[in-house]
Tab-separated table of C-alpha atoms in Angstrom:
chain	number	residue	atom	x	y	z
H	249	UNK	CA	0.000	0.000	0.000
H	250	UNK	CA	1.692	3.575	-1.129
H	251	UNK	CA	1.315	6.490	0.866
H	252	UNK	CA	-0.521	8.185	-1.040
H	253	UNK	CA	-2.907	4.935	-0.969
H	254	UNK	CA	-2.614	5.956	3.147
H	255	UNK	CA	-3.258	9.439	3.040
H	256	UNK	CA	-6.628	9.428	0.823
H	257	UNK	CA	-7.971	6.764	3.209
H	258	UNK	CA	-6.824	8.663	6.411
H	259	UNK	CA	-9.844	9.680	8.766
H	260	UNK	CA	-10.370	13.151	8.582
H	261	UNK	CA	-10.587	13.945	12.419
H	262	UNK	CA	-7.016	13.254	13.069
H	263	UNK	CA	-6.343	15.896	10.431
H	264	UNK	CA	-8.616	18.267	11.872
H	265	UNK	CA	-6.864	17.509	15.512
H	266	UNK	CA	-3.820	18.173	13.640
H	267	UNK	CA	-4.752	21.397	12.268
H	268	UNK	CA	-5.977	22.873	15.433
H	269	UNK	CA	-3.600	21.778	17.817
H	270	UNK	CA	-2.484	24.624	20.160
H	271	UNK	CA	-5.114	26.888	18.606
H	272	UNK	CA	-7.369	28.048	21.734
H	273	UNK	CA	-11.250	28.205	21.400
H	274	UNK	CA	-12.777	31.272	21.103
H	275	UNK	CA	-15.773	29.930	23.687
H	276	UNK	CA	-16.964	27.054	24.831
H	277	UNK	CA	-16.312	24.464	22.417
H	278	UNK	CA	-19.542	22.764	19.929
H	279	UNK	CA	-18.250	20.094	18.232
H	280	UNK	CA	-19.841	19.939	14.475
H	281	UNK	CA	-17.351	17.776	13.003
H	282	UNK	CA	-18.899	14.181	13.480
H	283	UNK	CA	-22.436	12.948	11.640
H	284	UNK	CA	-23.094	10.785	14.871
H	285	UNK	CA	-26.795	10.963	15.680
H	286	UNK	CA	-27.559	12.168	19.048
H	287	UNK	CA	-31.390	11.826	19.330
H	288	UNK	CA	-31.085	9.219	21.972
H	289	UNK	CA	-31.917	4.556	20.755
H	290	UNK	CA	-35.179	4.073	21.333
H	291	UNK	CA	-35.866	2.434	24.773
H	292	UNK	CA	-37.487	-0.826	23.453
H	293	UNK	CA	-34.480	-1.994	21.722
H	294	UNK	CA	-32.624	-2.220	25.411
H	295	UNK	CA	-35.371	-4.324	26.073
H	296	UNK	CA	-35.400	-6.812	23.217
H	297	UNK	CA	-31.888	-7.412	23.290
H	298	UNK	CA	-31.743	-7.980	27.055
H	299	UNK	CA	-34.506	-10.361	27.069
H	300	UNK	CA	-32.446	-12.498	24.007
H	301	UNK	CA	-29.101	-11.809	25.339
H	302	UNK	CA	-28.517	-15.695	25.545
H	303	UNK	CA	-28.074	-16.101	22.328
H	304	UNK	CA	-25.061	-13.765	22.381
H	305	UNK	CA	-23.398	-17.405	23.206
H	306	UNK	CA	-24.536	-18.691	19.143
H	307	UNK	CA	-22.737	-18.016	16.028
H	308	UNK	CA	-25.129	-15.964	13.929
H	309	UNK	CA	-26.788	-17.198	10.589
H	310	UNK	CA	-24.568	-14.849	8.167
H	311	UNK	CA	-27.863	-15.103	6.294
H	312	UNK	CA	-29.724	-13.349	9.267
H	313	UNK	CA	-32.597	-14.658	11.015
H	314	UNK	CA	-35.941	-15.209	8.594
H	315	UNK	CA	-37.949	-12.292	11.223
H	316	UNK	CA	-35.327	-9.705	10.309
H	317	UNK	CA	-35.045	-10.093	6.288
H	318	UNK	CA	-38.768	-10.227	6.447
H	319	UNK	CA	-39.258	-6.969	8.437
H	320	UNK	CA	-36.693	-5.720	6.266
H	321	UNK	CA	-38.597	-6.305	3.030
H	322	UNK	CA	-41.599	-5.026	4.570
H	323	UNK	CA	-40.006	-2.021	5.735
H	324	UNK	CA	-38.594	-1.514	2.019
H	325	UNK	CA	-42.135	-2.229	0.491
H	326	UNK	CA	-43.920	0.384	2.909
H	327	UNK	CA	-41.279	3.178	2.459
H	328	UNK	CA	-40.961	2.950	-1.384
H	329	UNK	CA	-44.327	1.353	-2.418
H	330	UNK	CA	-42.859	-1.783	-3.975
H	331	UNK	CA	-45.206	-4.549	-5.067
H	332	UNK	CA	-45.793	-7.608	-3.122
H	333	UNK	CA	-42.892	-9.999	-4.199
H	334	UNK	CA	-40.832	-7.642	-5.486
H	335	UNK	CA	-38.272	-7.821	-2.988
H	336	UNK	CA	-37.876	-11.510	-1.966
H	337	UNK	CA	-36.515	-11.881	1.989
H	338	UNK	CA	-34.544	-14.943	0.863
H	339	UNK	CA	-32.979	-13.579	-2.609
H	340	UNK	CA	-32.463	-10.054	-2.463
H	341	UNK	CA	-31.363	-9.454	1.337
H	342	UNK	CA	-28.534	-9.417	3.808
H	343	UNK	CA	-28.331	-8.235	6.848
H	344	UNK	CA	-24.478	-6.242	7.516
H	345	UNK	CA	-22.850	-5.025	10.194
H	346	UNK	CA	-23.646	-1.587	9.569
H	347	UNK	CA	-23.034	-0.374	5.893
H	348	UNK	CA	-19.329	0.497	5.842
H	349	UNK	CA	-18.290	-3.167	6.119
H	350	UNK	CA	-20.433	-3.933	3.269
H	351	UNK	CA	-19.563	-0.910	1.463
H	352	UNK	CA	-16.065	-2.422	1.043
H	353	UNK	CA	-16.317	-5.896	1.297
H	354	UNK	CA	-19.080	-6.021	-1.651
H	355	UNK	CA	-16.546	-4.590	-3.760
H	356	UNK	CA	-14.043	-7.102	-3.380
H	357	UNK	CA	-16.916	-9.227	-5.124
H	358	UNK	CA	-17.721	-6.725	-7.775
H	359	UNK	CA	-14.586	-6.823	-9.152
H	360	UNK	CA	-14.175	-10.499	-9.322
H	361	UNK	CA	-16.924	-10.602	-11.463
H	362	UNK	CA	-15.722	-7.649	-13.457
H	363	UNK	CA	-12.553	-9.784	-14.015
H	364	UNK	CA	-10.937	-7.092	-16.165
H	365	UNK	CA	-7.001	-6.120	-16.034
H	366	UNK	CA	-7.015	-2.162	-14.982
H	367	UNK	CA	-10.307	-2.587	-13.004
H	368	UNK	CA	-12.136	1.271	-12.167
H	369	UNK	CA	-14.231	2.096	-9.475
H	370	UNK	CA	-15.688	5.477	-9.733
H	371	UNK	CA	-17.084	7.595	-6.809
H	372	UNK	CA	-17.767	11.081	-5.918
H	373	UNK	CA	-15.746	13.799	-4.924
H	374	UNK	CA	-16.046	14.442	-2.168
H	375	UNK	CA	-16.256	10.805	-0.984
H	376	UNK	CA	-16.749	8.617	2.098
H	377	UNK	CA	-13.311	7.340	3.113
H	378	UNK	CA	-14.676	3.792	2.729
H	379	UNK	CA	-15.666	3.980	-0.827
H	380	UNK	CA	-12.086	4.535	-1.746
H	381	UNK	CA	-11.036	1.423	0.838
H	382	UNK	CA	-13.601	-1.202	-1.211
H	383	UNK	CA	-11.412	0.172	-4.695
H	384	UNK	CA	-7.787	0.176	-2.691
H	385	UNK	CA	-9.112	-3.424	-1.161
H	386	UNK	CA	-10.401	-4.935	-4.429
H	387	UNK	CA	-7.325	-3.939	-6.263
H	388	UNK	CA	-9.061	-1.500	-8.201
H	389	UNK	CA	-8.124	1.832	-9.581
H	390	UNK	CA	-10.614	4.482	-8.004
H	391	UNK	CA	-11.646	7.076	-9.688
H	392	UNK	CA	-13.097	9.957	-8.129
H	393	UNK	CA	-16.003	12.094	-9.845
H	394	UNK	CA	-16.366	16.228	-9.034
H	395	UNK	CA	-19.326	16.689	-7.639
H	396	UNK	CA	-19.584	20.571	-7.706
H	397	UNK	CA	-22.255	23.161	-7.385
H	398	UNK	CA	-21.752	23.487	-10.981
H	399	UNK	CA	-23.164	19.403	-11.787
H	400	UNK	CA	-26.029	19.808	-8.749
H	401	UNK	CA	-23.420	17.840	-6.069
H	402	UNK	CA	-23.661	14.769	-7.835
H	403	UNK	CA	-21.417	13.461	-10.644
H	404	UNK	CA	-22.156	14.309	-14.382
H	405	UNK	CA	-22.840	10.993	-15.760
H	406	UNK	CA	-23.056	12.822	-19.423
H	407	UNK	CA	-18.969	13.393	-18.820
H	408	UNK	CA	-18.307	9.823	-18.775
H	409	UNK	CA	-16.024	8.127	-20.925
H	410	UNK	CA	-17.350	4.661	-22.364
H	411	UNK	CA	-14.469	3.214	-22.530
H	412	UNK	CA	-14.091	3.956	-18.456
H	413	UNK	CA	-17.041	2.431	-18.328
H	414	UNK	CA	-16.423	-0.393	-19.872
H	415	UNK	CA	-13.871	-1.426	-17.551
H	416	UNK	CA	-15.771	-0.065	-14.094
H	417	UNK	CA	-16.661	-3.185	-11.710
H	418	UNK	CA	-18.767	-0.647	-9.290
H	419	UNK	CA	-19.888	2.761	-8.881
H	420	UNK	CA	-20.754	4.294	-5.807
H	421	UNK	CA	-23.490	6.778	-4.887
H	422	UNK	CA	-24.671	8.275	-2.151
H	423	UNK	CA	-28.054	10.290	-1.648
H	424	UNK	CA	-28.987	12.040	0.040
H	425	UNK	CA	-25.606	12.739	-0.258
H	426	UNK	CA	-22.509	12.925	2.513
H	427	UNK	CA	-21.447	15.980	2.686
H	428	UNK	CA	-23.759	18.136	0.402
H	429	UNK	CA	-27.183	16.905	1.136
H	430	UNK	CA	-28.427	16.693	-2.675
H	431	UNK	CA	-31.551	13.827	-2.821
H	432	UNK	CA	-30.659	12.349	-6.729
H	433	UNK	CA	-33.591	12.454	-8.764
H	434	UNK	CA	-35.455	8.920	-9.926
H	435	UNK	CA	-34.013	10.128	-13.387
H	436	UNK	CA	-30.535	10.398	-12.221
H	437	UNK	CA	-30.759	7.139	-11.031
H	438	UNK	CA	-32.761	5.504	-14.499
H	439	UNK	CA	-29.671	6.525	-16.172
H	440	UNK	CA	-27.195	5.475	-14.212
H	441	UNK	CA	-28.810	1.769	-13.997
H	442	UNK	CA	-29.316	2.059	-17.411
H	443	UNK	CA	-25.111	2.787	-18.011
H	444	UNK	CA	-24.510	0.125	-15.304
H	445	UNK	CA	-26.615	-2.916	-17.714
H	446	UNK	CA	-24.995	-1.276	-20.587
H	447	UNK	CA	-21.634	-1.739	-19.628
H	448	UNK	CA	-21.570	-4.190	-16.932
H	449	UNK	CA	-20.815	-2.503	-13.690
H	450	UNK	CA	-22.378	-2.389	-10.059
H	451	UNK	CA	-24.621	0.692	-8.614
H	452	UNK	CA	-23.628	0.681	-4.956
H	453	UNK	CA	-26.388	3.040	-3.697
H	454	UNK	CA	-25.170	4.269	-0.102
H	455	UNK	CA	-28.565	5.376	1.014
H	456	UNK	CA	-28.011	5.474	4.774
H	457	UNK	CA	-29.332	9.144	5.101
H	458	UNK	CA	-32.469	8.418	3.576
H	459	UNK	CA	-34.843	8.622	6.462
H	460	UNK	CA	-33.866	12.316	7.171
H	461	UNK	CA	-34.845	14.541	4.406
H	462	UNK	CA	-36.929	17.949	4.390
H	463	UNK	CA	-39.609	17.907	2.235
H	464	UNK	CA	-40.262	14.804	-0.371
H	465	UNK	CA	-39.099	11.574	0.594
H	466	UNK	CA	-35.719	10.139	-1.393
H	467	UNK	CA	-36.324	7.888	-3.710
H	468	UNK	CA	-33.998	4.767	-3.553
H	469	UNK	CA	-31.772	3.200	-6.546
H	470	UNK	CA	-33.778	-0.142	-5.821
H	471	UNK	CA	-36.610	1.349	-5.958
H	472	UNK	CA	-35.953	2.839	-9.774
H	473	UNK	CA	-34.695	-0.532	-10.598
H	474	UNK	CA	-38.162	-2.292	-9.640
H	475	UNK	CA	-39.831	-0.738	-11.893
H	476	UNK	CA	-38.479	-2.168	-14.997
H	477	UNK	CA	-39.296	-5.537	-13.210
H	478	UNK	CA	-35.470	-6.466	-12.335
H	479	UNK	CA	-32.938	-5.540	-9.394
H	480	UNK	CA	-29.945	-6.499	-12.056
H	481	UNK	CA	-26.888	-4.635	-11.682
H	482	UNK	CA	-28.180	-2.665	-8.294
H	483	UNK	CA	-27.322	-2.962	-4.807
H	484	UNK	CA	-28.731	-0.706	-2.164
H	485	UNK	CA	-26.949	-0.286	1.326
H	486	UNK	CA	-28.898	0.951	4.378
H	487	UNK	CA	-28.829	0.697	7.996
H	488	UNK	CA	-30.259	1.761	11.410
H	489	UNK	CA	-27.579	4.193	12.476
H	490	UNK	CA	-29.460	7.253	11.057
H	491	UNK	CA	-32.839	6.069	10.502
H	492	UNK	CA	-32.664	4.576	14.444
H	493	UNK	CA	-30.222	6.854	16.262
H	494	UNK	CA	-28.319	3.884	16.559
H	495	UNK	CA	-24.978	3.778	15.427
H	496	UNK	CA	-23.500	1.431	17.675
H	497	UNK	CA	-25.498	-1.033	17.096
H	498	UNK	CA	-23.956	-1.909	13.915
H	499	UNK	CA	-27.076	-3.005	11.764
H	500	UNK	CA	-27.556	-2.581	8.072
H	501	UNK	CA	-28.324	-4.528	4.970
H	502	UNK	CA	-27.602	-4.757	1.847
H	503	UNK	CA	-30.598	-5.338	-1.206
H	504	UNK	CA	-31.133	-6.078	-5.377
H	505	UNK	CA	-29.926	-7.918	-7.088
H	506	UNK	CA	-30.214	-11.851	-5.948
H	507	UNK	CA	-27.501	-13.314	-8.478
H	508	UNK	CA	-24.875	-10.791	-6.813
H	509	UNK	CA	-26.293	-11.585	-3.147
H	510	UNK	CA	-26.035	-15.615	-4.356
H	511	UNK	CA	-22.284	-14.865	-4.426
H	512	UNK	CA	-22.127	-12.378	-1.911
H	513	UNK	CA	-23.476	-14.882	1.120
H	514	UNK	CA	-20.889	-17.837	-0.299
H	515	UNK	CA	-17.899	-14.656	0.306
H	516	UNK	CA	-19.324	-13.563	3.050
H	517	UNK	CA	-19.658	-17.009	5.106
H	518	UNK	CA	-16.023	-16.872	5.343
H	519	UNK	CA	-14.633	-13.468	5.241
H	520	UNK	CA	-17.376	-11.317	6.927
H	521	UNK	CA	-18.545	-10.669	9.980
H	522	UNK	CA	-22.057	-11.878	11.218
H	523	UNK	CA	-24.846	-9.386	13.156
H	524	UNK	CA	-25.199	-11.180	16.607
H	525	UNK	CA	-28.465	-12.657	17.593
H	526	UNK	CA	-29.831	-10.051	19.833
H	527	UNK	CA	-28.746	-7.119	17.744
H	528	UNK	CA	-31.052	-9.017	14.906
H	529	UNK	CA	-34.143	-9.279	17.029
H	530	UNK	CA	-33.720	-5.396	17.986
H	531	UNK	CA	-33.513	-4.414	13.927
H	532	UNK	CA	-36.369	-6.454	13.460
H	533	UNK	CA	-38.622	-4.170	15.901
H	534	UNK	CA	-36.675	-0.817	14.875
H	535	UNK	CA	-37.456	-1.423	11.071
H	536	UNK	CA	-40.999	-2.278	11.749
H	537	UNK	CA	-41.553	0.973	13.382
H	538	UNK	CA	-41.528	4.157	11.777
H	539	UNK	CA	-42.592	6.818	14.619
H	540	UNK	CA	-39.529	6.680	15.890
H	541	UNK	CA	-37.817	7.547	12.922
H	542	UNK	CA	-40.549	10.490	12.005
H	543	UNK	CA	-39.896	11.998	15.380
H	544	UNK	CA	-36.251	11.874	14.412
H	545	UNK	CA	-36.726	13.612	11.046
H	546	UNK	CA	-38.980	16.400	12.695
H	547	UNK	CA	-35.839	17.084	14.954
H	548	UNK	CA	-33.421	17.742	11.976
H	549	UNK	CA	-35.710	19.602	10.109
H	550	UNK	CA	-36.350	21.843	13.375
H	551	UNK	CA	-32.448	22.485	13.389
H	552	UNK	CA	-31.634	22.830	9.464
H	553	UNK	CA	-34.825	25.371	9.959
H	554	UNK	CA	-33.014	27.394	12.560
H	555	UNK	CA	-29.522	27.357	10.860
H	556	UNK	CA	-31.011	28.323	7.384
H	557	UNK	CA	-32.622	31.759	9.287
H	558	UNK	CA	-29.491	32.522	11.288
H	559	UNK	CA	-27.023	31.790	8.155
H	560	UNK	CA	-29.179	31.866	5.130
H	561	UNK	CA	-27.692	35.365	3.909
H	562	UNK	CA	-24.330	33.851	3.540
H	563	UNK	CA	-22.951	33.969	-0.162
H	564	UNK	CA	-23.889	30.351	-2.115
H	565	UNK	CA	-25.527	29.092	1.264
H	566	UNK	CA	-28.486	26.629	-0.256
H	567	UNK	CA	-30.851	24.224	2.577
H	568	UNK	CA	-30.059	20.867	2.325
H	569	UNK	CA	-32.759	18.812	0.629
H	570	UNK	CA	-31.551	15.745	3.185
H	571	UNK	CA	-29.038	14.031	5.667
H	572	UNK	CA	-27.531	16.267	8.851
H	573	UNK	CA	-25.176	18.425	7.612
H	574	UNK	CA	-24.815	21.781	5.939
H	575	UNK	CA	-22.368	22.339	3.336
H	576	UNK	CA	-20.666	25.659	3.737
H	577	UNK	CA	-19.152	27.671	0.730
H	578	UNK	CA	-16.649	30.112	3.107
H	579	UNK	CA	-14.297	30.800	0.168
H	580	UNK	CA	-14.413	34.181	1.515
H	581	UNK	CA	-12.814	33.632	4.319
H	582	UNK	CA	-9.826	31.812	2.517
H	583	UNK	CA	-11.355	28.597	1.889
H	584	UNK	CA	-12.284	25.761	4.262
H	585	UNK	CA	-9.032	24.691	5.862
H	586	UNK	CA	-8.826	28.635	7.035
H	587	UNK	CA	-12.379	29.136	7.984
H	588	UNK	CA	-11.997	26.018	10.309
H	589	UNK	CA	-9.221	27.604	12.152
H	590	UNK	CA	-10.888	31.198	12.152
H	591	UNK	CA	-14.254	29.847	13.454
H	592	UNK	CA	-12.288	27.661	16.121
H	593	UNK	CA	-9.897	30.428	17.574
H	594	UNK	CA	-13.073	32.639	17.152
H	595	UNK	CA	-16.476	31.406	18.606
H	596	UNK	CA	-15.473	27.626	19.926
H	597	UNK	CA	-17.773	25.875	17.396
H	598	UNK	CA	-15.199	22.946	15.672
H	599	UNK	CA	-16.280	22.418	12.012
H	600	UNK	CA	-14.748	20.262	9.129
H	601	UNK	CA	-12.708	21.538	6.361
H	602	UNK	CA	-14.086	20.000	3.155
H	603	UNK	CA	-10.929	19.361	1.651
H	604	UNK	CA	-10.664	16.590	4.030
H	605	UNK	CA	-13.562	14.830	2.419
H	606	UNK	CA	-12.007	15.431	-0.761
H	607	UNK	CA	-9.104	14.475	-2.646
H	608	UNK	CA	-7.328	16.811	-5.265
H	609	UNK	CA	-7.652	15.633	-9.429
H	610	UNK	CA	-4.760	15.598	-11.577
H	611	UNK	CA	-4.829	19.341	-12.065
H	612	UNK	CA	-4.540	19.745	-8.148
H	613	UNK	CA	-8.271	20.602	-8.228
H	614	UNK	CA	-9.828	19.750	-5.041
H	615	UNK	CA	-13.670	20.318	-5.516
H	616	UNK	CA	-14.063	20.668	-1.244
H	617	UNK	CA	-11.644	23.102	-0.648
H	618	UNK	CA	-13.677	26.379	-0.456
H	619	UNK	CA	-16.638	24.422	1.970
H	620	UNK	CA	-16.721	23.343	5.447
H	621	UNK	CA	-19.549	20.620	7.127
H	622	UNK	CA	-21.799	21.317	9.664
H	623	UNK	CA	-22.705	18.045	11.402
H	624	UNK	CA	-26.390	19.145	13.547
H	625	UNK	CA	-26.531	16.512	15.765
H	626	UNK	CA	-26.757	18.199	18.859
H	627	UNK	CA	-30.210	18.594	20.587
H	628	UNK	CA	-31.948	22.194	18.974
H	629	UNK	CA	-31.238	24.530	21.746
H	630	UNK	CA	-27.235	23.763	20.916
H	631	UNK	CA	-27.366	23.452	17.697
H	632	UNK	CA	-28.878	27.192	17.884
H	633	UNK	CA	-26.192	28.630	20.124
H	634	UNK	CA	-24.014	27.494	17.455
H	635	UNK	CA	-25.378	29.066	14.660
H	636	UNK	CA	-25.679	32.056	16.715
H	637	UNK	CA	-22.221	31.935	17.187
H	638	UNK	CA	-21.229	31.027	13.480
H	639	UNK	CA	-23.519	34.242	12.209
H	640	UNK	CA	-22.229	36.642	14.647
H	641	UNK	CA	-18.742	35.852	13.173
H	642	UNK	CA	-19.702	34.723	9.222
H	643	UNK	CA	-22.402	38.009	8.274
């Protein structure tokens, strides 16, 4: 592994510790910097995994128990209006532990199948660290797709070149997105299935944000994909950590297509790690209830509500259409690494430079570096003293 290999897959908070070491806070410090919900598990799942906590002494089923692919399906069926049978609980579901795992063990499979010398996966720029790991993993070259103001924070699927195409095993997408908060359209994501049957590639739809949205509901990659009557060439990755509040637990899934997930269960038998009993039997009750997860959304639209008044006048500030941050043009101030630093030694709140979700192109473009992320997962009345704070120093 080169070091450059290193440094793309490095964890951006060290970085950030890095940067403001021996810098003193303006205030009392708000940390921003980490998209860990803070709404508080809901109580029953305590319950439901003390009352099965025996089975914490069995090997799990790396298939997952039958109760939790079914409440899974149902929960897929309910939230995107699938047809009966179009999801199957035994062909076109696994359970993971959490999505990241999956994220980059899935693509070690993807690109066996691809079986191609000079191997591509592509991704957007800026990118979750473990996209690049499932290409650096795999053995595959990644290839990393602006996603600018300019192409609506997603990437421009006209700029592709077929013959990268041709030899892509996966491409990732998130939406709503991580850092930017852009929902993809259902058309965005007809033509990227469409390019991914054309020339034989994966859609790896990272749609963990998609219970927390403002207005319309995201639609989901499988759910584009059922509607030509066949989950080939898509795979959807979810889990409870937004949706639930509950990213310890370590519960996702993956869904489509069942020839891929044939495969996938054989790989993962031996090289994966299995969600333990009790954790199962909690998903099962936290997918089949969606109040939980409304109340949840009605908290981060409360706080996106209260930073759009406070910061709205900022140059290029835009609302997030989903997830939990806010995406912060500060090229004004110098750019994101400097804004960090000035907001820091200035009003205490700790933000993210987007250049650390980002990684430069061949021209030494970085498409992050003028933006810093927000993360709001602090209860409303901090999340307002920070944007108090932030205005007071940014208008």
């Amino acid at each position: 592994m080169s070091e450059t290999s290193l440094s793309t897959i490095q964890s951006p908070f060290p970085r950030l510790r890095d940067l403001i070491e021996g810098l003193k806070a303006g205030a009392s410090p708000i940390d921003m910097t980490i998209g860990e919900p803070r709404h508080g598990v809901p109580s029953f799942a305590a319950d439901i995994i003390a009352e099965h906590w025996r089975s914490f002494s069995k090997y799990p089923p790396i298939n997952g128990i039958a109760e939790l692919r079914h409440a899974i399906a149902a929960w897929l069926a309910r939230r995107y209006t699938l047809a009966s049978g179009v999801v199957d609980p035994d062909r076109h579901i696994l359970p993971l532990c959490g999505t990241r795992e999956g994220l980059v063990s899935a693509m070690t499979l993807a690109a066996a199948k691809k079986n191609v010398r000079g191997a591509a996966v592509l991704m957007p720029n800026p990118f979750y660290q473990a996209y690049y790991a499932g290409a650096l993993t795999a053995g595959c070259e990644a290839v990393m797709l602006s996603a600018t103001a300019a192409s609506g924070f997603l990437p421009d699927l006209d700029a592709l070149d077929p013959q990268l195409l041709d030899r892509t095993a996966a491409f990732y997408i998130a939406s709503p997105a991580n850092p930017q908060g852009v929902i993809a359209p259902a058309a965005y994501f007809e033509r990227l299935i469409a390019l991914a049957r054309r020339h034989a590639f994966y859609v790896f739809s990272d749609e963990c944000y998609s219970e927390i949205y403002q207005n319309e509901p995201p639609a989901s990659a499988l759910q584009v994909a059922a509607r030509t009557g066949d989950l080939d060439r898509v795979l959807v990755f979810n889990s409870l950590s937004k949706r639930s509040n509950a990213p310890g637990l370590r519960s996702g899934f993956i869904a489509g297509d069942a020839g891929f997930l044939k495969d996938y269960l054989q790989y993962r038998n031996v090289a994966c790690p299995q969600v333990p009993i009790p954790i199962q039997h909690a998903s099962v009750a936290l997918w089949s209830d969606d109040a939980h997860a409304a109340e949840s959304r009605a908290l981060y639209q409360a706080k996106i509500a209260a930073a759009s008044e406070k910061l709205g006048a900022l140059p290029n500030y835009y609302e997030p259409a989903g997830g939990m941050f806010l995406w912060l043009d500060l090229s004004h101030l110098g750019g994101g690494v400097e804004a960090a630093k000035t907001i820091w030694k200035g009003c205490g709140v700790k933000v993210l430079p987007g250049a650390f979700l980002a990684q430069p192109d061949e021209r030494g473009f970085n498409p992050a570096d003028d933006y810093v992320r927000l993360a709001l997962v602090d209860p409303l009345d901090v999340t307002r003293d920070a944007v108090d704070r932030l205005a007071s120093m940014l208008l």
